[in-house]
C-alpha cells in the first residue's frame, strides 16, 4: 500500500507525463526532444526527492548505452526497427544518438520508479556484482564490434535476436528468486501504460518505424504494432530492466 506521499508522487508523475505527451504531439517535436521530455523530468523529480536511489540508479543506467550498441546495430541492420535521426551521422552507419540517449533515460526512469514505488527493501545500495557488471558491459561491447564485422542477417530478427537480452534476466530472476516475481509484474504493469502511450505517439510522429518481418501485428488506434514490440518492450521492458537491476545491484551473488 502506497503512503500518502507516494500517492502524491505518482499523481505528479502521471500529470507531468500527460502534459508532456500533449506538448510533444501538439508541436510535433523531434524524437530526441521527445525522449528528453518523456523521461528526464520524472526521473529527475524522483532522484532529487529520494537521494538514496540516486547513486545506484545513475551508475547502473548510464553504461546501458554500451550494452545496447550491439542490440540496436543488429536491429537496424536487419530492419527490426528503423529510427530516423536529426544528427548528420550514425555510429557505424546504423546506430543513432537518439536510441543511445533513449536507453539510458528509459532505464533510469524504470529504476527510479521501481525503487521508489515497488522495491524499497534497502535504504542504501551500491553495485554489488560490480565485477560481473563490468564483464557484461565489456562482453556487450565486444559483441557490438563482432556484429559490425560479421553483420548477422536473419528474418524475424526482432524475435530471434532482440528477445535474448530481454528474456534472459527475467528467466534468471524467476528461477533464482521467484519471490521477486510480483515485483516484476508490478513494474511491467506500471510501465505498460507509459510505454504504450509513448509507442503510439512515436508512431504518429514517425519517430520510428517497423519495416522488417514479424510474427504478427496488433492493430491499435489505427497503428500496426509488431507483436514482438508489444511483448518484449511495451509489456516486458520494465521487468527486464528491473531484473537486470536486481542481478547487479540488489542480489548478493549472481
PDB file of N, CA and C in Angstrom, residues 43-89:
ATOM      1  N   UNK A  43      12.324  11.188 -13.950  1.00  0.00           N
ATOM      2  CA  UNK A  43      13.491  10.620 -13.285  1.00  0.00           C
ATOM      3  C   UNK A  43      14.165  11.644 -12.389  1.00  0.00           C
ATOM      4  N   UNK A  44      14.286  12.872 -12.872  1.00  0.00           N
ATOM      5  CA  UNK A  44      14.919  13.938 -12.084  1.00  0.00           C
ATOM      6  C   UNK A  44      14.128  14.219 -10.813  1.00  0.00           C
ATOM      7  N   UNK A  45      12.819  14.270 -10.928  1.00  0.00           N
ATOM      8  CA  UNK A  45      11.953  14.519  -9.768  1.00  0.00           C
ATOM      9  C   UNK A  45      12.190  13.471  -8.682  1.00  0.00           C
ATOM     10  N   UNK A  46      12.194  12.207  -9.062  1.00  0.00           N
ATOM     11  CA  UNK A  46      12.371  11.137  -8.084  1.00  0.00           C
ATOM     12  C   UNK A  46      13.790  11.098  -7.526  1.00  0.00           C
ATOM     13  N   UNK A  47      14.781  11.342  -8.369  1.00  0.00           N
ATOM     14  CA  UNK A  47      16.168  11.296  -7.903  1.00  0.00           C
ATOM     15  C   UNK A  47      16.475  12.443  -6.947  1.00  0.00           C
ATOM     16  N   UNK A  48      15.874  13.594  -7.183  1.00  0.00           N
ATOM     17  CA  UNK A  48      16.082  14.730  -6.280  1.00  0.00           C
ATOM     18  C   UNK A  48      15.367  14.496  -4.948  1.00  0.00           C
ATOM     19  N   UNK A  49      14.174  13.957  -5.012  1.00  0.00           N
ATOM     20  CA  UNK A  49      13.383  13.761  -3.793  1.00  0.00           C
ATOM     21  C   UNK A  49      13.856  12.566  -2.981  1.00  0.00           C
ATOM     22  N   UNK A  50      14.389  11.537  -3.657  1.00  0.00           N
ATOM     23  CA  UNK A  50      14.820  10.317  -2.959  1.00  0.00           C
ATOM     24  C   UNK A  50      16.295  10.066  -3.252  1.00  0.00           C
ATOM     25  N   UNK A  51      17.181  10.766  -2.551  1.00  0.00           N
ATOM     26  CA  UNK A  51      18.619  10.677  -2.842  1.00  0.00           C
ATOM     27  C   UNK A  51      19.212   9.287  -2.626  1.00  0.00           C
ATOM     28  N   UNK A  52      18.555   8.425  -1.838  1.00  0.00           N
ATOM     29  CA  UNK A  52      19.086   7.076  -1.620  1.00  0.00           C
ATOM     30  C   UNK A  52      19.129   6.271  -2.911  1.00  0.00           C
ATOM     31  N   UNK A  53      18.272   6.645  -3.856  1.00  0.00           N
ATOM     32  CA  UNK A  53      18.187   5.913  -5.125  1.00  0.00           C
ATOM     33  C   UNK A  53      19.198   6.440  -6.137  1.00  0.00           C
ATOM     34  N   UNK A  54      19.673   7.663  -5.907  1.00  0.00           N
ATOM     35  CA  UNK A  54      20.405   8.405  -6.926  1.00  0.00           C
ATOM     36  C   UNK A  54      21.660   7.687  -7.418  1.00  0.00           C
ATOM     37  N   UNK A  55      22.542   7.348  -6.504  1.00  0.00           N
ATOM     38  CA  UNK A  55      23.842   6.788  -6.899  1.00  0.00           C
ATOM     39  C   UNK A  55      23.712   5.467  -7.659  1.00  0.00           C
ATOM     40  N   UNK A  56      23.035   4.451  -7.103  1.00  0.00           N
ATOM     41  CA  UNK A  56      22.952   3.183  -7.851  1.00  0.00           C
ATOM     42  C   UNK A  56      22.178   3.303  -9.149  1.00  0.00           C
ATOM     43  N   UNK A  57      21.117   4.142  -9.168  1.00  0.00           N
ATOM     44  CA  UNK A  57      20.308   4.280 -10.382  1.00  0.00           C
ATOM     45  C   UNK A  57      21.110   4.894 -11.517  1.00  0.00           C
ATOM     46  N   UNK A  58      21.831   5.966 -11.220  1.00  0.00           N
ATOM     47  CA  UNK A  58      22.630   6.630 -12.254  1.00  0.00           C
ATOM     48  C   UNK A  58      23.797   5.754 -12.687  1.00  0.00           C
ATOM     49  N   UNK A  59      24.490   5.178 -11.712  1.00  0.00           N
ATOM     50  CA  UNK A  59      25.656   4.353 -12.015  1.00  0.00           C
ATOM     51  C   UNK A  59      25.272   3.126 -12.840  1.00  0.00           C
ATOM     52  N   UNK A  60      24.087   2.584 -12.567  1.00  0.00           N
ATOM     53  CA  UNK A  60      23.613   1.417 -13.299  1.00  0.00           C
ATOM     54  C   UNK A  60      23.106   1.796 -14.688  1.00  0.00           C
ATOM     55  N   UNK A  61      22.431   2.941 -14.806  1.00  0.00           N
ATOM     56  CA  UNK A  61      21.738   3.299 -16.046  1.00  0.00           C
ATOM     57  C   UNK A  61      22.648   3.862 -17.130  1.00  0.00           C
ATOM     58  N   UNK A  62      23.594   4.705 -16.750  1.00  0.00           N
ATOM     59  CA  UNK A  62      24.419   5.390 -17.746  1.00  0.00           C
ATOM     60  C   UNK A  62      25.157   4.419 -18.675  1.00  0.00           C
ATOM     61  N   UNK A  63      25.772   3.338 -18.157  1.00  0.00           N
ATOM     62  CA  UNK A  63      26.509   2.446 -19.067  1.00  0.00           C
ATOM     63  C   UNK A  63      25.623   1.590 -19.977  1.00  0.00           C
ATOM     64  N   UNK A  64      24.309   1.666 -19.819  1.00  0.00           N
ATOM     65  CA  UNK A  64      23.460   0.798 -20.636  1.00  0.00           C
ATOM     66  C   UNK A  64      23.587   1.090 -22.131  1.00  0.00           C
ATOM     67  N   UNK A  65      24.042   2.294 -22.478  1.00  0.00           N
ATOM     68  CA  UNK A  65      24.194   2.578 -23.907  1.00  0.00           C
ATOM     69  C   UNK A  65      25.253   1.664 -24.523  1.00  0.00           C
ATOM     70  N   UNK A  66      26.248   1.263 -23.714  1.00  0.00           N
ATOM     71  CA  UNK A  66      27.276   0.329 -24.205  1.00  0.00           C
ATOM     72  C   UNK A  66      26.643  -1.022 -24.497  1.00  0.00           C
ATOM     73  N   UNK A  67      25.820  -1.476 -23.550  1.00  0.00           N
ATOM     74  CA  UNK A  67      25.181  -2.785 -23.711  1.00  0.00           C
ATOM     75  C   UNK A  67      24.196  -2.791 -24.870  1.00  0.00           C
ATOM     76  N   UNK A  68      23.647  -1.615 -25.209  1.00  0.00           N
ATOM     77  CA  UNK A  68      22.616  -1.554 -26.238  1.00  0.00           C
ATOM     78  C   UNK A  68      23.165  -1.358 -27.641  1.00  0.00           C
ATOM     79  N   UNK A  69      24.457  -1.084 -27.764  1.00  0.00           N
ATOM     80  CA  UNK A  69      25.050  -0.853 -29.077  1.00  0.00           C
ATOM     81  C   UNK A  69      24.825  -2.040 -30.020  1.00  0.00           C
ATOM     82  N   UNK A  70      25.145  -3.237 -29.532  1.00  0.00           N
ATOM     83  CA  UNK A  70      25.000  -4.427 -30.373  1.00  0.00           C
ATOM     84  C   UNK A  70      23.540  -4.686 -30.715  1.00  0.00           C
ATOM     85  N   UNK A  71      22.661  -4.497 -29.727  1.00  0.00           N
ATOM     86  CA  UNK A  71      21.234  -4.725 -29.948  1.00  0.00           C
ATOM     87  C   UNK A  71      20.710  -3.818 -31.045  1.00  0.00           C
ATOM     88  N   UNK A  72      21.020  -2.530 -30.946  1.00  0.00           N
ATOM     89  CA  UNK A  72      20.490  -1.585 -31.930  1.00  0.00           C
ATOM     90  C   UNK A  72      21.129  -1.779 -33.303  1.00  0.00           C
ATOM     91  N   UNK A  73      22.413  -2.110 -33.324  1.00  0.00           N
ATOM     92  CA  UNK A  73      23.075  -2.329 -34.608  1.00  0.00           C
ATOM     93  C   UNK A  73      22.428  -3.506 -35.345  1.00  0.00           C
ATOM     94  N   UNK A  74      22.264  -4.617 -34.638  1.00  0.00           N
ATOM     95  CA  UNK A  74      21.660  -5.800 -35.260  1.00  0.00           C
ATOM     96  C   UNK A  74      20.218  -5.512 -35.665  1.00  0.00           C
ATOM     97  N   UNK A  75      19.494  -4.784 -34.816  1.00  0.00           N
ATOM     98  CA  UNK A  75      18.101  -4.462 -35.117  1.00  0.00           C
ATOM     99  C   UNK A  75      17.990  -3.597 -36.365  1.00  0.00           C
ATOM    100  N   UNK A  76      18.805  -2.538 -36.437  1.00  0.00           N
ATOM    101  CA  UNK A  76      18.762  -1.665 -37.611  1.00  0.00           C
ATOM    102  C   UNK A  76      19.224  -2.386 -38.874  1.00  0.00           C
ATOM    103  N   UNK A  77      20.279  -3.163 -38.754  1.00  0.00           N
ATOM    104  CA  UNK A  77      20.828  -3.867 -39.913  1.00  0.00           C
ATOM    105  C   UNK A  77      19.811  -4.842 -40.499  1.00  0.00           C
ATOM    106  N   UNK A  78      19.010  -5.459 -39.603  1.00  0.00           N
ATOM    107  CA  UNK A  78      18.017  -6.440 -40.049  1.00  0.00           C
ATOM    108  C   UNK A  78      16.609  -5.850 -40.156  1.00  0.00           C
ATOM    109  N   UNK A  79      16.496  -4.525 -40.033  1.00  0.00           N
ATOM    110  CA  UNK A  79      15.221  -3.820 -40.166  1.00  0.00           C
ATOM    111  C   UNK A  79      14.187  -4.244 -39.124  1.00  0.00           C
ATOM    112  N   UNK A  80      14.663  -4.692 -37.947  1.00  0.00           N
ATOM    113  CA  UNK A  80      13.724  -4.992 -36.862  1.00  0.00           C
ATOM    114  C   UNK A  80      13.013  -3.716 -36.452  1.00  0.00           C
ATOM    115  N   UNK A  81      13.734  -2.602 -36.505  1.00  0.00           N
ATOM    116  CA  UNK A  81      13.138  -1.272 -36.388  1.00  0.00           C
ATOM    117  C   UNK A  81      14.014  -0.290 -37.137  1.00  0.00           C
ATOM    118  N   UNK A  82      13.463   0.873 -37.418  1.00  0.00           N
ATOM    119  CA  UNK A  82      14.245   1.930 -38.060  1.00  0.00           C
ATOM    120  C   UNK A  82      13.940   3.239 -37.356  1.00  0.00           C
ATOM    121  N   UNK A  83      14.987   3.952 -36.950  1.00  0.00           N
ATOM    122  CA  UNK A  83      14.837   5.213 -36.231  1.00  0.00           C
ATOM    123  C   UNK A  83      15.524   6.320 -37.018  1.00  0.00           C
ATOM    124  N   UNK A  84      14.769   7.279 -37.542  1.00  0.00           N
ATOM    125  CA  UNK A  84      15.389   8.441 -38.202  1.00  0.00           C
ATOM    126  C   UNK A  84      16.200   9.240 -37.183  1.00  0.00           C
ATOM    127  N   UNK A  85      17.135  10.030 -37.658  1.00  0.00           N
ATOM    128  CA  UNK A  85      17.956  10.825 -36.755  1.00  0.00           C
ATOM    129  C   UNK A  85      18.077  12.257 -37.254  1.00  0.00           C
ATOM    130  N   UNK A  86      18.153  13.188 -36.317  1.00  0.00           N
ATOM    131  CA  UNK A  86      18.350  14.596 -36.674  1.00  0.00           C
ATOM    132  C   UNK A  86      19.831  14.921 -36.786  1.00  0.00           C
ATOM    133  N   UNK A  87      20.667  13.972 -36.423  1.00  0.00           N
ATOM    134  CA  UNK A  87      22.107  14.191 -36.472  1.00  0.00           C
ATOM    135  C   UNK A  87      22.657  13.790 -37.841  1.00  0.00           C
ATOM    136  N   UNK A  88      23.768  14.392 -38.256  1.00  0.00           N
ATOM    137  CA  UNK A  88      24.300  14.130 -39.608  1.00  0.00           C
ATOM    138  C   UNK A  88      25.128  12.845 -39.708  1.00  0.00           C
ATOM    139  N   UNK A  89      25.023  11.985 -38.735  1.00  0.00           N
ATOM    140  CA  UNK A  89      25.824  10.756 -38.758  1.00  0.00           C
ATOM    141  C   UNK A  89      25.120   9.666 -37.962  1.00  0.00           C
TER     142      UNK A  89
END
